[in-house]
């Protein structure tokens, strides 16, 4: 191709996609197919310049290079990709295990954002409904994979801590930082948002809280530990099934019966030009292959994280509970969190709330009960009793968030208070030095080990 020939627009370059020309999305499809999670992650993406790639004479090589540029270099977080091979090399050559833990965490940051990108690309070919289901299941893939590997190693405490930390991080850190930054950046403007979506997510979180409270209250019912352990486990499994049913109903509510509640956040943000020009940049099978490959890499790094978290705890002098509840969620969801804060700066709080509350509800109503069911299948006795300190933190966080969002308006003080909540909870787990699975928990009249509490 000579240099004096003008390059066609991207949506006319069939060599980019094995399926031919990508689909151009109408405004209607755009509304139905994209979620707050997608829009948040998209704030960290950057457009790729394919001028040089288009001059490669071989079609297969052009397609491969184009995919590499879109997938690897199409995010502002691409500078963290070298952490992935470094973590693998550190593990293979026996470097310090805390280094493996740190490098694996850094490698998970861009992978989480790229999974969101790839599910959105696949949704362009499958349609908005299947795309919505993909987002509903893959939105917190990193947390789920880490939890599965922790279950495999029977580190049930790590599972509970990391999932609890993800909920607290979304409700307090992400939402608090977003409201605070948004309030400071928009001091002269009143910040409003649609309360209806926030009310739905808060109601789901309260249901999840009830399912966590009841098994814990069994231990305070006055009966002996031997009499309450089995009923608490059975109640946890039954409650997990109920929560999964509730989550399926939420998906139906979100994608079919009341999807207008979740579209309102995008209507004022998407102009006609944006809706027409939005196209897929890689093909369906390329997207599927990349998604599968990145999921496998996430699984590998998750295994490293789970295997080295106790060594990192000993080396850094931090408790496993602090690493799991505070550090893991911050690093694992960094891309999503940054996007939520960026939209708050732009006074687009509906998107911010969709990210923070939607992700918290997804973990509480889908990931946590799914882990209980998976543990049940694996023959591991995992229950929903997160212990009194952890459950109390969760309850106060949900209540504080509900009060914060009750009037449909926001200002920086609300965000600051939520951030202060998070700092106090982080300080609590920072000073906690309880060894993993070795604490004796004293209940009036009953001496009971964490083995019974966590179901290990």
Short mmCIF file of C-alpha atoms in Angstrom, two decimals:
data_model
loop_
_atom_site.label_atom_id
_atom_site.label_comp_id
_atom_site.label_asym_id
_atom_site.label_seq_id
_atom_site.Cartn_x
_atom_site.Cartn_y
_atom_site.Cartn_z
CA UNK A 1 0.00 0.00 0.00
CA UNK A 2 1.54 3.29 -1.05
CA UNK A 3 1.79 6.14 1.38
CA UNK A 4 -0.20 8.54 -0.80
CA UNK A 5 -3.37 6.46 -0.57
CA UNK A 6 -5.77 7.66 2.10
CA UNK A 7 -6.64 5.06 4.68
CA UNK A 8 -10.31 4.11 4.92
CA UNK A 9 -12.18 4.56 8.20
CA UNK A 10 -11.75 1.79 10.71
CA UNK A 11 -15.24 0.40 10.18
CA UNK A 12 -14.37 -0.17 6.49
CA UNK A 13 -11.23 -2.20 7.18
CA UNK A 14 -12.37 -5.84 6.93
CA UNK A 15 -8.85 -7.12 7.57
CA UNK A 16 -9.23 -6.13 11.20
CA UNK A 17 -11.90 -8.76 11.76
CA UNK A 18 -12.17 -12.36 10.73
CA UNK A 19 -15.94 -11.92 10.55
CA UNK A 20 -15.84 -9.08 8.01
CA UNK A 21 -17.05 -5.56 8.71
CA UNK A 22 -17.81 -4.85 12.36
CA UNK A 23 -21.30 -3.90 13.35
CA UNK A 24 -22.16 -0.24 13.73
CA UNK A 25 -24.33 0.24 16.76
CA UNK A 26 -27.48 2.29 16.75
CA UNK A 27 -28.30 4.48 19.75
CA UNK A 28 -31.00 2.02 20.82
CA UNK A 29 -28.63 -0.97 20.83
CA UNK A 30 -25.99 1.13 22.52
CA UNK A 31 -28.31 1.86 25.42
CA UNK A 32 -29.32 -1.74 25.87
CA UNK A 33 -25.89 -3.28 25.45
CA UNK A 34 -23.64 -1.15 27.60
CA UNK A 35 -23.56 -1.02 31.37
CA UNK A 36 -22.06 1.38 33.88
CA UNK A 37 -19.26 -1.14 34.33
CA UNK A 38 -18.41 -0.95 30.61
CA UNK A 39 -18.57 2.82 30.53
CA UNK A 40 -16.35 3.08 33.61
CA UNK A 41 -13.69 0.80 32.14
CA UNK A 42 -13.85 2.59 28.79
CA UNK A 43 -12.56 5.77 30.45
CA UNK A 44 -9.13 4.10 30.69
CA UNK A 45 -9.00 3.04 27.06
CA UNK A 46 -7.23 4.85 24.29
CA UNK A 47 -7.65 4.81 20.54
CA UNK A 48 -5.11 2.82 18.58
CA UNK A 49 -3.34 4.26 15.54
CA UNK A 50 -3.34 1.45 13.00
CA UNK A 51 -1.59 3.38 10.22
CA UNK A 52 1.59 1.31 10.33
CA UNK A 53 -0.24 -1.97 10.84
CA UNK A 54 -2.39 -1.34 7.77
CA UNK A 55 0.74 -1.31 5.59
CA UNK A 56 1.75 -4.87 6.48
CA UNK A 57 1.34 -6.88 3.23
CA UNK A 58 0.14 -10.15 4.78
CA UNK A 59 -3.51 -10.32 5.89
CA UNK A 60 -3.00 -12.81 8.74
CA UNK A 61 -0.08 -10.85 10.13
CA UNK A 62 -2.05 -7.58 9.82
CA UNK A 63 -4.92 -9.08 11.77
CA UNK A 64 -2.60 -10.42 14.47
CA UNK A 65 -0.77 -7.12 14.87
CA UNK A 66 -4.04 -5.19 14.89
CA UNK A 67 -5.42 -7.42 17.63
CA UNK A 68 -2.23 -7.07 19.66
CA UNK A 69 -2.38 -3.30 19.34
CA UNK A 70 -6.07 -3.11 20.27
CA UNK A 71 -5.91 -5.56 23.17
CA UNK A 72 -2.47 -4.92 24.68
CA UNK A 73 -1.85 -1.27 23.81
CA UNK A 74 -5.49 -0.16 23.82
CA UNK A 75 -5.48 0.65 27.53
CA UNK A 76 -3.71 3.32 29.55
CA UNK A 77 -2.70 0.52 31.93
CA UNK A 78 -0.53 -1.30 29.34
CA UNK A 79 2.60 -0.29 31.28
CA UNK A 80 1.63 -2.87 33.92
CA UNK A 81 1.58 -5.82 31.50
CA UNK A 82 5.33 -6.56 32.03
CA UNK A 83 4.44 -7.51 35.62
CA UNK A 84 2.79 -10.69 34.26
CA UNK A 85 5.91 -12.34 32.76
CA UNK A 86 7.97 -11.04 35.68
CA UNK A 87 5.63 -12.79 38.13
CA UNK A 88 5.89 -16.03 36.14
CA UNK A 89 9.69 -15.80 35.99
CA UNK A 90 9.88 -14.98 39.69
CA UNK A 91 7.84 -18.09 40.45
CA UNK A 92 9.85 -20.32 38.10
CA UNK A 93 13.24 -19.19 39.39
CA UNK A 94 12.30 -19.17 43.07
CA UNK A 95 12.46 -15.45 43.77
CA UNK A 96 11.14 -14.14 47.06
CA UNK A 97 7.51 -15.12 47.47
CA UNK A 98 6.44 -11.61 48.57
CA UNK A 99 7.77 -10.40 45.21
CA UNK A 100 5.64 -13.00 43.43
CA UNK A 101 2.62 -11.78 45.40
CA UNK A 102 3.26 -8.11 44.56
CA UNK A 103 3.97 -8.73 40.85
CA UNK A 104 0.89 -10.95 40.52
CA UNK A 105 -1.30 -8.23 42.02
CA UNK A 106 0.09 -5.65 39.60
CA UNK A 107 -0.44 -8.01 36.68
CA UNK A 108 -4.10 -8.48 37.62
CA UNK A 109 -4.82 -4.74 37.26
CA UNK A 110 -4.73 -4.45 33.43
CA UNK A 111 -6.17 -7.95 32.99
CA UNK A 112 -9.35 -7.02 34.88
CA UNK A 113 -9.86 -3.97 32.63
CA UNK A 114 -9.17 -5.98 29.46
CA UNK A 115 -11.75 -8.62 30.41
CA UNK A 116 -14.35 -5.85 30.54
CA UNK A 117 -13.18 -4.60 27.13
CA UNK A 118 -13.34 -8.07 25.57
CA UNK A 119 -16.81 -8.86 26.92
CA UNK A 120 -18.01 -5.58 25.41
CA UNK A 121 -16.45 -6.52 22.06
CA UNK A 122 -18.15 -9.91 22.09
CA UNK A 123 -21.45 -8.24 22.99
CA UNK A 124 -21.36 -6.37 19.66
CA UNK A 125 -21.83 -9.71 17.90
CA UNK A 126 -24.06 -11.56 20.35
CA UNK A 127 -26.52 -8.72 20.92
CA UNK A 128 -27.34 -6.63 24.00
CA UNK A 129 -29.06 -9.38 25.99
CA UNK A 130 -26.23 -11.91 25.80
CA UNK A 131 -23.78 -9.05 26.26
CA UNK A 132 -25.58 -8.02 29.43
CA UNK A 133 -25.41 -11.58 30.73
CA UNK A 134 -21.69 -11.69 29.95
CA UNK A 135 -21.16 -8.51 31.95
CA UNK A 136 -23.29 -9.90 34.78
CA UNK A 137 -21.08 -12.98 35.06
CA UNK A 138 -17.65 -11.62 34.07
CA UNK A 139 -17.86 -8.23 35.79
CA UNK A 140 -16.05 -9.56 38.86
CA UNK A 141 -14.18 -12.45 37.26
CA UNK A 142 -10.93 -11.64 39.08
CA UNK A 143 -12.51 -11.91 42.55
CA UNK A 144 -14.31 -15.12 41.62
CA UNK A 145 -11.18 -16.81 40.25
CA UNK A 146 -9.11 -15.82 43.30
CA UNK A 147 -11.87 -17.21 45.53
CA UNK A 148 -12.00 -20.51 43.62
CA UNK A 149 -8.24 -21.03 43.97
CA UNK A 150 -8.38 -20.14 47.65
CA UNK A 151 -11.16 -22.72 48.05
CA UNK A 152 -9.03 -25.30 46.27
CA UNK A 153 -6.30 -24.71 48.85
CA UNK A 154 -8.96 -24.74 51.61
CA UNK A 155 -8.13 -21.16 52.60
CA UNK A 156 -11.73 -20.30 53.39
CA UNK A 157 -10.72 -17.30 55.47
CA UNK A 158 -8.98 -15.76 52.45
CA UNK A 159 -12.14 -16.32 50.38
CA UNK A 160 -14.33 -14.58 52.92
CA UNK A 161 -11.90 -11.77 53.58
CA UNK A 162 -11.30 -10.98 49.90
CA UNK A 163 -15.01 -10.98 48.99
CA UNK A 164 -15.90 -8.89 52.04
CA UNK A 165 -13.11 -6.49 51.12
CA UNK A 166 -14.48 -6.12 47.58
CA UNK A 167 -17.90 -5.15 48.92
CA UNK A 168 -16.45 -2.69 51.45
CA UNK A 169 -14.11 -1.24 48.84
CA UNK A 170 -16.95 -0.55 46.40
CA UNK A 171 -19.33 0.87 49.00
CA UNK A 172 -16.89 3.04 50.93
CA UNK A 173 -13.64 3.60 49.06
CA UNK A 174 -14.86 3.84 45.47
CA UNK A 175 -18.16 5.55 46.20
CA UNK A 176 -16.63 7.78 48.86
CA UNK A 177 -13.70 8.87 46.69
CA UNK A 178 -16.02 9.45 43.73
CA UNK A 179 -18.51 11.57 45.68
CA UNK A 180 -15.72 13.52 47.36
CA UNK A 181 -13.81 14.24 44.13
CA UNK A 182 -17.01 14.93 42.23
CA UNK A 183 -18.18 17.32 44.93
CA UNK A 184 -14.88 19.22 44.97
CA UNK A 185 -14.77 19.43 41.17
CA UNK A 186 -18.39 20.63 40.95
CA UNK A 187 -18.67 22.97 43.92
CA UNK A 188 -20.81 25.43 42.01
CA UNK A 189 -23.23 22.83 40.64
CA UNK A 190 -25.82 20.65 42.33
CA UNK A 191 -25.04 16.99 41.81
CA UNK A 192 -28.06 14.78 41.27
CA UNK A 193 -28.57 11.13 40.37
CA UNK A 194 -31.44 8.72 39.79
CA UNK A 195 -32.29 7.13 43.14
CA UNK A 196 -34.22 4.22 41.67
CA UNK A 197 -31.22 2.16 40.60
CA UNK A 198 -29.46 2.88 43.91
CA UNK A 199 -32.57 1.73 45.83
CA UNK A 200 -32.64 -1.61 43.97
CA UNK A 201 -28.97 -2.32 44.66
CA UNK A 202 -29.29 -1.28 48.31
CA UNK A 203 -32.24 -3.64 48.77
CA UNK A 204 -30.18 -6.52 47.36
CA UNK A 205 -27.32 -5.67 49.71
CA UNK A 206 -29.69 -5.73 52.69
CA UNK A 207 -30.90 -9.18 51.64
CA UNK A 208 -27.30 -10.37 51.44
CA UNK A 209 -26.63 -8.87 54.88
CA UNK A 210 -29.55 -10.81 56.36
CA UNK A 211 -28.15 -14.03 54.91
CA UNK A 212 -24.80 -13.28 56.59
CA UNK A 213 -26.29 -12.27 59.93
CA UNK A 214 -28.47 -15.31 60.61
CA UNK A 215 -25.71 -17.98 60.52
CA UNK A 216 -23.57 -15.79 62.77
CA UNK A 217 -26.45 -15.32 65.23
CA UNK A 218 -26.70 -19.09 65.60
CA UNK A 219 -23.45 -18.95 67.58
CA UNK A 220 -25.04 -16.47 69.99
CA UNK A 221 -28.30 -18.35 70.41
CA UNK A 222 -27.13 -19.98 73.63
CA UNK A 223 -26.67 -23.48 72.24
CA UNK A 224 -23.30 -25.23 72.14
CA UNK A 225 -21.01 -24.96 69.14
CA UNK A 226 -21.56 -28.60 68.23
CA UNK A 227 -25.32 -28.04 68.04
CA UNK A 228 -25.17 -24.83 65.97
CA UNK A 229 -22.37 -25.63 63.49
CA UNK A 230 -24.37 -27.99 61.27
CA UNK A 231 -27.61 -25.92 61.21
CA UNK A 232 -25.57 -22.79 60.40
CA UNK A 233 -23.93 -24.61 57.50
CA UNK A 234 -27.27 -25.85 56.17
CA UNK A 235 -28.82 -22.40 56.55
CA UNK A 236 -25.86 -20.87 54.69
CA UNK A 237 -26.31 -23.24 51.77
CA UNK A 238 -30.06 -22.63 51.63
CA UNK A 239 -29.50 -18.87 51.86
CA UNK A 240 -26.94 -19.07 49.05
CA UNK A 241 -29.50 -20.70 46.79
CA UNK A 242 -32.00 -17.98 47.71
CA UNK A 243 -29.43 -15.26 46.93
CA UNK A 244 -28.64 -16.80 43.54
CA UNK A 245 -32.36 -16.87 42.74
CA UNK A 246 -32.56 -13.21 43.79
CA UNK A 247 -29.59 -12.39 41.54
CA UNK A 248 -31.21 -14.12 38.56
CA UNK A 249 -34.36 -12.08 39.23
CA UNK A 250 -32.19 -8.95 39.35
CA UNK A 251 -30.69 -9.79 35.95
CA UNK A 252 -34.18 -10.26 34.48
CA UNK A 253 -35.20 -6.97 36.10
CA UNK A 254 -32.13 -5.19 34.70
CA UNK A 255 -32.09 -6.60 31.16
CA UNK A 256 -35.77 -7.10 30.38
CA UNK A 257 -38.62 -5.89 32.58
CA UNK A 258 -37.19 -2.61 33.93
CA UNK A 259 -34.16 -1.94 31.82
CA UNK A 260 -35.22 1.71 31.40
CA UNK A 261 -34.06 2.29 34.99
CA UNK A 262 -30.54 1.29 33.99
CA UNK A 263 -30.59 3.07 30.63
CA UNK A 264 -31.32 6.48 32.13
CA UNK A 265 -27.71 6.85 33.21
CA UNK A 266 -26.58 6.76 29.58
CA UNK A 267 -29.28 8.70 27.74
CA UNK A 268 -27.83 12.13 28.46
CA UNK A 269 -24.25 11.00 27.91
CA UNK A 270 -24.46 9.39 24.48
CA UNK A 271 -24.92 11.69 21.57
CA UNK A 272 -26.13 10.50 18.18
CA UNK A 273 -22.63 10.66 16.73
CA UNK A 274 -21.19 8.50 19.49
CA UNK A 275 -23.88 5.89 19.03
CA UNK A 276 -23.40 5.63 15.28
CA UNK A 277 -19.61 5.51 15.33
CA UNK A 278 -19.29 2.93 18.08
CA UNK A 279 -18.06 -0.30 16.46
CA UNK A 280 -16.25 -3.47 17.36
CA UNK A 281 -12.50 -3.28 16.80
CA UNK A 282 -11.75 -7.01 16.91
CA UNK A 283 -13.68 -10.00 15.64
CA UNK A 284 -15.90 -12.35 17.60
CA UNK A 285 -13.53 -15.33 17.58
CA UNK A 286 -10.52 -13.12 18.24
CA UNK A 287 -12.35 -11.59 21.20
CA UNK A 288 -13.39 -15.01 22.49
CA UNK A 289 -9.83 -16.35 22.15
CA UNK A 290 -8.33 -13.33 23.90
CA UNK A 291 -10.95 -13.59 26.66
CA UNK A 292 -10.16 -17.26 27.21
CA UNK A 293 -6.41 -16.59 27.23
CA UNK A 294 -6.66 -13.71 29.68
CA UNK A 295 -8.94 -15.72 31.96
CA UNK A 296 -6.29 -18.44 32.07
CA UNK A 297 -3.62 -15.86 32.91
CA UNK A 298 -5.85 -14.41 35.64
CA UNK A 299 -6.23 -17.95 36.99
CA UNK A 300 -2.44 -18.42 37.01
CA UNK A 301 -1.78 -15.13 38.78
CA UNK A 302 -4.63 -15.80 41.21
CA UNK A 303 -2.99 -19.10 42.13
CA UNK A 304 0.26 -17.23 42.79
CA UNK A 305 -1.58 -14.68 44.97
CA UNK A 306 -3.31 -17.33 47.05
CA UNK A 307 -0.13 -19.39 47.44
CA UNK A 308 2.05 -16.46 48.54
CA UNK A 309 -0.31 -14.27 50.57
CA UNK A 310 0.78 -15.74 53.92
CA UNK A 311 4.47 -15.33 53.02
CA UNK A 312 3.80 -11.71 52.07
CA UNK A 313 1.96 -11.27 55.36
CA UNK A 314 4.93 -12.57 57.36
CA UNK A 315 7.49 -10.59 55.34
CA UNK A 316 5.65 -7.26 55.40
CA UNK A 317 4.33 -7.56 58.95
CA UNK A 318 0.72 -7.21 57.81
CA UNK A 319 -2.09 -9.57 58.75
CA UNK A 320 -3.67 -11.78 56.11
CA UNK A 321 -7.01 -10.15 56.91
CA UNK A 322 -5.59 -6.70 56.05
CA UNK A 323 -4.02 -7.93 52.80
CA UNK A 324 -7.21 -9.73 51.79
CA UNK A 325 -9.79 -7.13 52.87
CA UNK A 326 -7.91 -3.94 51.98
CA UNK A 327 -5.05 -4.57 49.54
CA UNK A 328 -6.50 -7.24 47.23
CA UNK A 329 -9.71 -5.36 46.35
CA UNK A 330 -7.92 -2.03 45.83
CA UNK A 331 -5.43 -3.52 43.38
CA UNK A 332 -7.80 -5.99 41.72
CA UNK A 333 -10.43 -3.35 40.93
CA UNK A 334 -8.13 -0.39 40.33
CA UNK A 335 -9.19 0.12 36.70
CA UNK A 336 -12.90 0.00 37.48
CA UNK A 337 -12.44 2.28 40.48
CA UNK A 338 -10.47 4.85 38.51
CA UNK A 339 -13.20 4.95 35.87
CA UNK A 340 -15.89 5.57 38.48
CA UNK A 341 -13.91 8.48 39.91
CA UNK A 342 -13.34 9.98 36.44
CA UNK A 343 -17.08 9.98 35.73
CA UNK A 344 -17.73 11.61 39.12
CA UNK A 345 -15.36 14.41 38.11
CA UNK A 346 -17.54 14.86 35.02
CA UNK A 347 -20.68 15.03 37.21
CA UNK A 348 -22.00 11.74 35.80
CA UNK A 349 -22.94 10.19 39.11
CA UNK A 350 -25.42 7.70 37.66
CA UNK A 351 -22.52 5.86 36.02
CA UNK A 352 -20.44 6.07 39.20
CA UNK A 353 -23.27 4.64 41.32
CA UNK A 354 -23.89 1.95 38.73
CA UNK A 355 -20.26 0.85 39.03
CA UNK A 356 -19.88 1.01 42.82
CA UNK A 357 -23.28 -0.30 43.94
CA UNK A 358 -23.70 -2.67 41.00
CA UNK A 359 -20.35 -4.32 41.63
CA UNK A 360 -21.00 -4.59 45.39
CA UNK A 361 -24.41 -6.17 44.76
CA UNK A 362 -22.93 -8.58 42.22
CA UNK A 363 -20.31 -9.80 44.67
CA UNK A 364 -22.75 -10.08 47.58
CA UNK A 365 -25.59 -11.74 45.65
CA UNK A 366 -23.66 -13.79 43.09
CA UNK A 367 -19.98 -14.36 43.86
CA UNK A 368 -20.33 -15.08 47.60
CA UNK A 369 -23.23 -17.57 47.34
CA UNK A 370 -21.63 -19.18 44.28
CA UNK A 371 -18.48 -19.81 46.34
CA UNK A 372 -20.58 -21.46 49.06
CA UNK A 373 -22.21 -23.74 46.47
CA UNK A 374 -18.86 -24.54 44.80
CA UNK A 375 -17.36 -25.34 48.21
CA UNK A 376 -20.35 -27.61 48.89
CA UNK A 377 -19.68 -29.45 45.63
CA UNK A 378 -15.99 -29.75 46.54
CA UNK A 379 -16.89 -31.22 49.93
CA UNK A 380 -15.72 -28.12 51.85
CA UNK A 381 -17.87 -26.77 54.66
CA UNK A 382 -17.97 -23.06 53.92
CA UNK A 383 -20.76 -21.08 55.55
CA UNK A 384 -21.92 -17.47 55.45
CA UNK A 385 -20.74 -16.67 58.98
CA UNK A 386 -18.14 -13.96 58.38
CA UNK A 387 -17.62 -13.49 62.16
CA UNK A 388 -18.88 -10.58 64.21
CA UNK A 389 -16.18 -8.01 63.37
CA UNK A 390 -16.41 -8.57 59.62
CA UNK A 391 -20.22 -8.81 59.56
CA UNK A 392 -20.55 -5.71 61.74
CA UNK A 393 -18.31 -3.77 59.35
CA UNK A 394 -20.43 -4.93 56.41
CA UNK A 395 -23.70 -3.98 58.13
CA UNK A 396 -22.55 -0.49 59.10
CA UNK A 397 -21.15 0.09 55.60
CA UNK A 398 -24.42 -0.84 53.90
CA UNK A 399 -26.44 1.29 56.33
CA UNK A 400 -24.09 4.27 55.90
CA UNK A 401 -24.29 3.96 52.11
CA UNK A 402 -28.10 3.75 52.20
CA UNK A 403 -28.33 6.92 54.32
CA UNK A 404 -25.84 8.70 52.06
CA UNK A 405 -27.88 8.03 48.91
CA UNK A 406 -31.38 8.54 50.28
CA UNK A 407 -32.07 12.05 48.93
CA UNK A 408 -30.82 11.79 45.35
CA UNK A 409 -28.22 14.55 45.71
CA UNK A 410 -24.53 14.56 46.56
CA UNK A 411 -21.79 16.83 47.86
CA UNK A 412 -18.19 16.36 48.92
CA UNK A 413 -18.97 15.89 52.64
CA UNK A 414 -20.91 12.70 51.94
CA UNK A 415 -17.93 11.28 50.09
CA UNK A 416 -15.55 12.34 52.85
CA UNK A 417 -17.63 10.60 55.53
CA UNK A 418 -17.68 7.35 53.53
CA UNK A 419 -13.91 7.60 53.10
CA UNK A 420 -13.49 8.09 56.85
CA UNK A 421 -15.62 4.98 57.41
CA UNK A 422 -13.24 3.04 55.18
CA UNK A 423 -10.12 4.41 56.90
CA UNK A 424 -11.41 3.35 60.32
CA UNK A 425 -12.26 -0.15 59.08
CA UNK A 426 -8.85 -0.41 57.37
CA UNK A 427 -7.15 0.66 60.61
CA UNK A 428 -9.11 -2.00 62.47
CA UNK A 429 -7.85 -4.80 60.25
CA UNK A 430 -4.36 -3.26 60.14
CA UNK A 431 -3.94 -3.60 63.90
CA UNK A 432 -5.54 -7.05 63.88
CA UNK A 433 -2.75 -9.62 64.05
CA UNK A 434 -4.88 -12.75 64.31
CA UNK A 435 -3.06 -15.67 62.61
CA UNK A 436 -5.00 -17.22 59.74
CA UNK A 437 -7.29 -20.04 60.94
CA UNK A 438 -5.68 -20.05 64.40
CA UNK A 439 -7.71 -17.60 66.46
CA UNK A 440 -9.67 -18.66 69.47
CA UNK A 441 -12.99 -16.86 69.52
CA UNK A 442 -14.63 -16.60 72.89
CA UNK A 443 -18.40 -16.59 73.08
CA UNK A 444 -20.22 -16.33 76.40
CA UNK A 445 -20.21 -19.86 77.75
CA UNK A 446 -18.54 -21.34 74.65
CA UNK A 447 -14.91 -21.60 73.58
CA UNK A 448 -14.71 -22.06 69.86
CA UNK A 449 -11.93 -22.04 67.25
CA UNK A 450 -11.94 -20.30 63.91
CA UNK A 451 -12.02 -23.78 62.37
CA UNK A 452 -15.63 -24.08 63.49
CA UNK A 453 -16.46 -20.48 62.67
CA UNK A 454 -15.17 -20.56 59.11
CA UNK A 455 -16.18 -24.12 58.38
CA UNK A 456 -12.65 -25.35 57.61
#
